[in-house]
C-alpha positions as YAML, in Angstrom:
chain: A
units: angstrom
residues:
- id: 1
  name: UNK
  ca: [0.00, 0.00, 0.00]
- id: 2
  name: UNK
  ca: [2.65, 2.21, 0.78]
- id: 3
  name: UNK
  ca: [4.50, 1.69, -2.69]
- id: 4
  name: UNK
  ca: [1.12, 2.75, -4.44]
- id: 5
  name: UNK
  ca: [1.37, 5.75, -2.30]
- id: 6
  name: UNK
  ca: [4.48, 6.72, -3.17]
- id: 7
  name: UNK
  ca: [4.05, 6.15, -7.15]
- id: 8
  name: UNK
  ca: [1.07, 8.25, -6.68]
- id: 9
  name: UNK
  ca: [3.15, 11.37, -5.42]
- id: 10
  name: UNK
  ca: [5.63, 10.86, -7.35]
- id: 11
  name: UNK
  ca: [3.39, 10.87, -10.91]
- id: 12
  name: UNK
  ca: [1.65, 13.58, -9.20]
- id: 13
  name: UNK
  ca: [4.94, 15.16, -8.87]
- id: 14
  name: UNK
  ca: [5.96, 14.36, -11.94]
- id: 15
  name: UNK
  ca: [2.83, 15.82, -14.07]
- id: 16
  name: UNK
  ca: [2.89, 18.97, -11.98]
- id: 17
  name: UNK
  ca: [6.41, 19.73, -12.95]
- id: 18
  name: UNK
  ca: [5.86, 19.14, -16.58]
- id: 19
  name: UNK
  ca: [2.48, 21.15, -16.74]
- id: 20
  name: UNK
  ca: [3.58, 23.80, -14.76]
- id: 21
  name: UNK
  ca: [5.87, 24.45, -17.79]
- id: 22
  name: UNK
  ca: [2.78, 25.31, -19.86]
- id: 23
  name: UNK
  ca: [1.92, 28.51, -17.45]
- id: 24
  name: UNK
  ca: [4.89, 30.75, -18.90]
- id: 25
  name: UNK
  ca: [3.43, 32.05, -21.36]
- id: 26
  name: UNK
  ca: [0.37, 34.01, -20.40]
- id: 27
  name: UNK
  ca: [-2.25, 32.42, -22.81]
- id: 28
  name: UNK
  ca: [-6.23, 31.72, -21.21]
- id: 29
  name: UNK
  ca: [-6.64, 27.72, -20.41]
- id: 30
  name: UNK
  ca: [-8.36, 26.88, -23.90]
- id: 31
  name: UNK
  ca: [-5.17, 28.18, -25.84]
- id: 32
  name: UNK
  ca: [-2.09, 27.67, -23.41]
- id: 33
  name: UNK
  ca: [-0.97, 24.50, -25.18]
- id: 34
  name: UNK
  ca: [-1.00, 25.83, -28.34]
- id: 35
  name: UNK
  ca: [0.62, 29.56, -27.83]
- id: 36
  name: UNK
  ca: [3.22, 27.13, -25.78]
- id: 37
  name: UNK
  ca: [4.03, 25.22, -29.10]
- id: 38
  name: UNK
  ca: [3.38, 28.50, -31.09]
- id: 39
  name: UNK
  ca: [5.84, 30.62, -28.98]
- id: 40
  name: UNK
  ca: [8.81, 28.38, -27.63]
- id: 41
  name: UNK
  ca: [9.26, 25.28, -30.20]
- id: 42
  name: UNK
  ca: [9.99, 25.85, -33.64]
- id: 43
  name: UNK
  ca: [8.89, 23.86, -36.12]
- id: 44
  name: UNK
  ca: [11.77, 21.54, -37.06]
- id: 45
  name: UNK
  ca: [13.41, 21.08, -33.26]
- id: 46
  name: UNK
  ca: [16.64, 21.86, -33.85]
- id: 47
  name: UNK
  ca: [18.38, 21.09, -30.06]
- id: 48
  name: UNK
  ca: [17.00, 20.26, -26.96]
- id: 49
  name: UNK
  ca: [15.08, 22.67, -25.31]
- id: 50
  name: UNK
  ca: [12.85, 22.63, -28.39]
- id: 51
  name: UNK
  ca: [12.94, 19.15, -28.53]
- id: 52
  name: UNK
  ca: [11.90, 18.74, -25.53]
- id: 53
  name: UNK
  ca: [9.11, 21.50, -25.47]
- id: 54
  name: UNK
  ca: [7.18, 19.88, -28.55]
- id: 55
  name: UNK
  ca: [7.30, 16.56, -26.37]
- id: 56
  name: UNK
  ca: [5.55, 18.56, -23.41]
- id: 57
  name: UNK
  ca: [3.26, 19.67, -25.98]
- id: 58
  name: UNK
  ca: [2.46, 15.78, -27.16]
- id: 59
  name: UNK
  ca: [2.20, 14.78, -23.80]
- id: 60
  name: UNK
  ca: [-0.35, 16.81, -22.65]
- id: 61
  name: UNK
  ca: [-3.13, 17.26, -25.63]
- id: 62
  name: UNK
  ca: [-3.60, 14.03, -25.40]
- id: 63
  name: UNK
  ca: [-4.00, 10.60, -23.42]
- id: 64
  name: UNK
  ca: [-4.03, 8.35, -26.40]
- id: 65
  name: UNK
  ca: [-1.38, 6.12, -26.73]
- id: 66
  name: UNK
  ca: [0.05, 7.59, -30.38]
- id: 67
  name: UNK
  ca: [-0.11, 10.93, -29.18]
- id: 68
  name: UNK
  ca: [2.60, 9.83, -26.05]
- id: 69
  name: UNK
  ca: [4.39, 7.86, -29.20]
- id: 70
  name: UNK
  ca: [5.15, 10.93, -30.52]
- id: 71
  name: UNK
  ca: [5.60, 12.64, -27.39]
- id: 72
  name: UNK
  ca: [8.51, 10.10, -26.38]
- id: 73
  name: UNK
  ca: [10.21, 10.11, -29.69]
- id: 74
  name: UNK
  ca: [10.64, 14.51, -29.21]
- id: 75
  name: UNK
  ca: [12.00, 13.52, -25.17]
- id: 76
  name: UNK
  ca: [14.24, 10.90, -26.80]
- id: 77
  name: UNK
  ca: [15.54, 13.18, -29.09]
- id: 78
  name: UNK
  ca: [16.41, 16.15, -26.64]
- id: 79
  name: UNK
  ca: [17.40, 13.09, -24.21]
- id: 80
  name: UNK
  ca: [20.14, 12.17, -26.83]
- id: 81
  name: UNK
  ca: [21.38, 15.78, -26.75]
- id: 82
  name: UNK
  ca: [22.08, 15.50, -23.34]
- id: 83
  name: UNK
  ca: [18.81, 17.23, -21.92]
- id: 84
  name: UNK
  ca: [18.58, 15.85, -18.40]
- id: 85
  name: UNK
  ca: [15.00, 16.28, -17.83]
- id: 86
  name: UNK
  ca: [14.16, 14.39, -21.13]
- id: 87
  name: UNK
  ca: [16.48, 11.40, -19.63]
- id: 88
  name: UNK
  ca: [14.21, 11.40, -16.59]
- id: 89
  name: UNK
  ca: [10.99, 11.53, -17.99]
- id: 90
  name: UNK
  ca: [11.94, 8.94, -20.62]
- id: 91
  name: UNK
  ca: [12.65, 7.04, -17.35]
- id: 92
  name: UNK
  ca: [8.86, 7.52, -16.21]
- id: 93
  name: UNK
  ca: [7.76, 7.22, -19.29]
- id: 94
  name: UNK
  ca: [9.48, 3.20, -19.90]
- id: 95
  name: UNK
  ca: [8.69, 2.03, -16.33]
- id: 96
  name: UNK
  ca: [4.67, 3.34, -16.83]
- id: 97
  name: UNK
  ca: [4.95, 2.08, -20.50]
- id: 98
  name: UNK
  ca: [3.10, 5.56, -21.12]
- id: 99
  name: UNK
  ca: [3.82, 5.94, -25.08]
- id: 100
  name: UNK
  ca: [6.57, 3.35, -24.65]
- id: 101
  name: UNK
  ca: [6.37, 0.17, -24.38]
- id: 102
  name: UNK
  ca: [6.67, -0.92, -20.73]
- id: 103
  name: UNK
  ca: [10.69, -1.74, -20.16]
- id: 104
  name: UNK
  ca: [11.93, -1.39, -16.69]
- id: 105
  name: UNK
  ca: [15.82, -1.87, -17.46]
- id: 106
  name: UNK
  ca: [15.69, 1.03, -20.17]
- id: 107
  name: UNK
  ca: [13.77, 3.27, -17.45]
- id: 108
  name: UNK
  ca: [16.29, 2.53, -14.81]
- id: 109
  name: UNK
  ca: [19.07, 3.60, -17.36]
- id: 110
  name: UNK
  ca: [17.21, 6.77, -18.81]
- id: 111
  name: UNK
  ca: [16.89, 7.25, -14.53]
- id: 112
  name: UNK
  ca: [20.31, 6.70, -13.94]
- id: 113
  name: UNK
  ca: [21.53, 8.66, -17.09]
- id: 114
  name: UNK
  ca: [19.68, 11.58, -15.85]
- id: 115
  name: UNK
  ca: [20.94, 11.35, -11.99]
- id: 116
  name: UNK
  ca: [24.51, 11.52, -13.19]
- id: 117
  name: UNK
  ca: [23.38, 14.27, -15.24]
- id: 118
  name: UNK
  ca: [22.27, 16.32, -12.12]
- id: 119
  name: UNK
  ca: [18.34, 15.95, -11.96]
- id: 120
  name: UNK
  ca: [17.54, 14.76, -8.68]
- id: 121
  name: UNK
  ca: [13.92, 14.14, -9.47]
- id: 122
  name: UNK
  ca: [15.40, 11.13, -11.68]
- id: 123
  name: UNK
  ca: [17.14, 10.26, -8.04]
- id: 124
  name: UNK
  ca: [14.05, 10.19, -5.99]
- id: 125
  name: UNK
  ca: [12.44, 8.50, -9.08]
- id: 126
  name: UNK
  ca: [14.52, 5.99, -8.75]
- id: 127
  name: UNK
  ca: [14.63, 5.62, -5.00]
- id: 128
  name: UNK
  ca: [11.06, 5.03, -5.09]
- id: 129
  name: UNK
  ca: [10.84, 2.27, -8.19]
- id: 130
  name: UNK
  ca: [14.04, 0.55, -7.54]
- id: 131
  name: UNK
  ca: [14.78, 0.91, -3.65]
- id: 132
  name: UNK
  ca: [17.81, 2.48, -3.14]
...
């Protein structure tokens, strides 16, 4: 029970950091998501901040399963350029199988990747799926 707990704060955590991301820009509710596209990613990503903004933007419009595919291919890409917040929610994103399919050993290296990269939300990501 309190392993379910725990995974629940931590994709709690995990979602808030991500959508907080979408409240830069100033936009009303119904047209945040896309002025966050519009304004910050370009529309070939060419490193990884853009990269990883246009896989924020997949992530969020939409649940479905090809809409995270797409979303995970942008976080791999910026995760590949070294983006360290890419590497950790690749991590989530393989251990959930959320637009992935499910693959603990690649989430524990996307985790581990990102920790030595300096994101200690990967560490406490870790802590709580793998023990410590």
């Amino acid at each position: 029970m309190k392993n379910q707990e725990n995974q629940l704060k931590i994709n709690i955590a995990f979602l808030l950091v991500l959508f907080l991301s979408l409240f830069c820009c100033g936009c009303t509710t119904k047209t945040r998501m896309i002025c966050h596209i519009e304004r910050d990613v370009v529309a070939e990503p060419v490193d990884a901040i853009s990269y990883y903004k246009l896989g924020e933007y997949y992530y969020f419009i939409s649940s479905d399963f090809k809409i995270r595919e797409k979303a995970s291919e942008a976080f791999m890409n910026s995760a590949l350029m070294g983006n360290k917040d890419a590497q950790c929610v690749l991590g989530y994103m393989y251990y959930n199988g959320d637009g992935v399919s499910k693959d603990i050993d690649e989430s524990r290296d996307w985790l581990e990747i990102a920790e030595k990269n300096g994101s200690s939300l990967a560490s406490k990501l870790k802590s709580i799926y793998f023990g410590k």
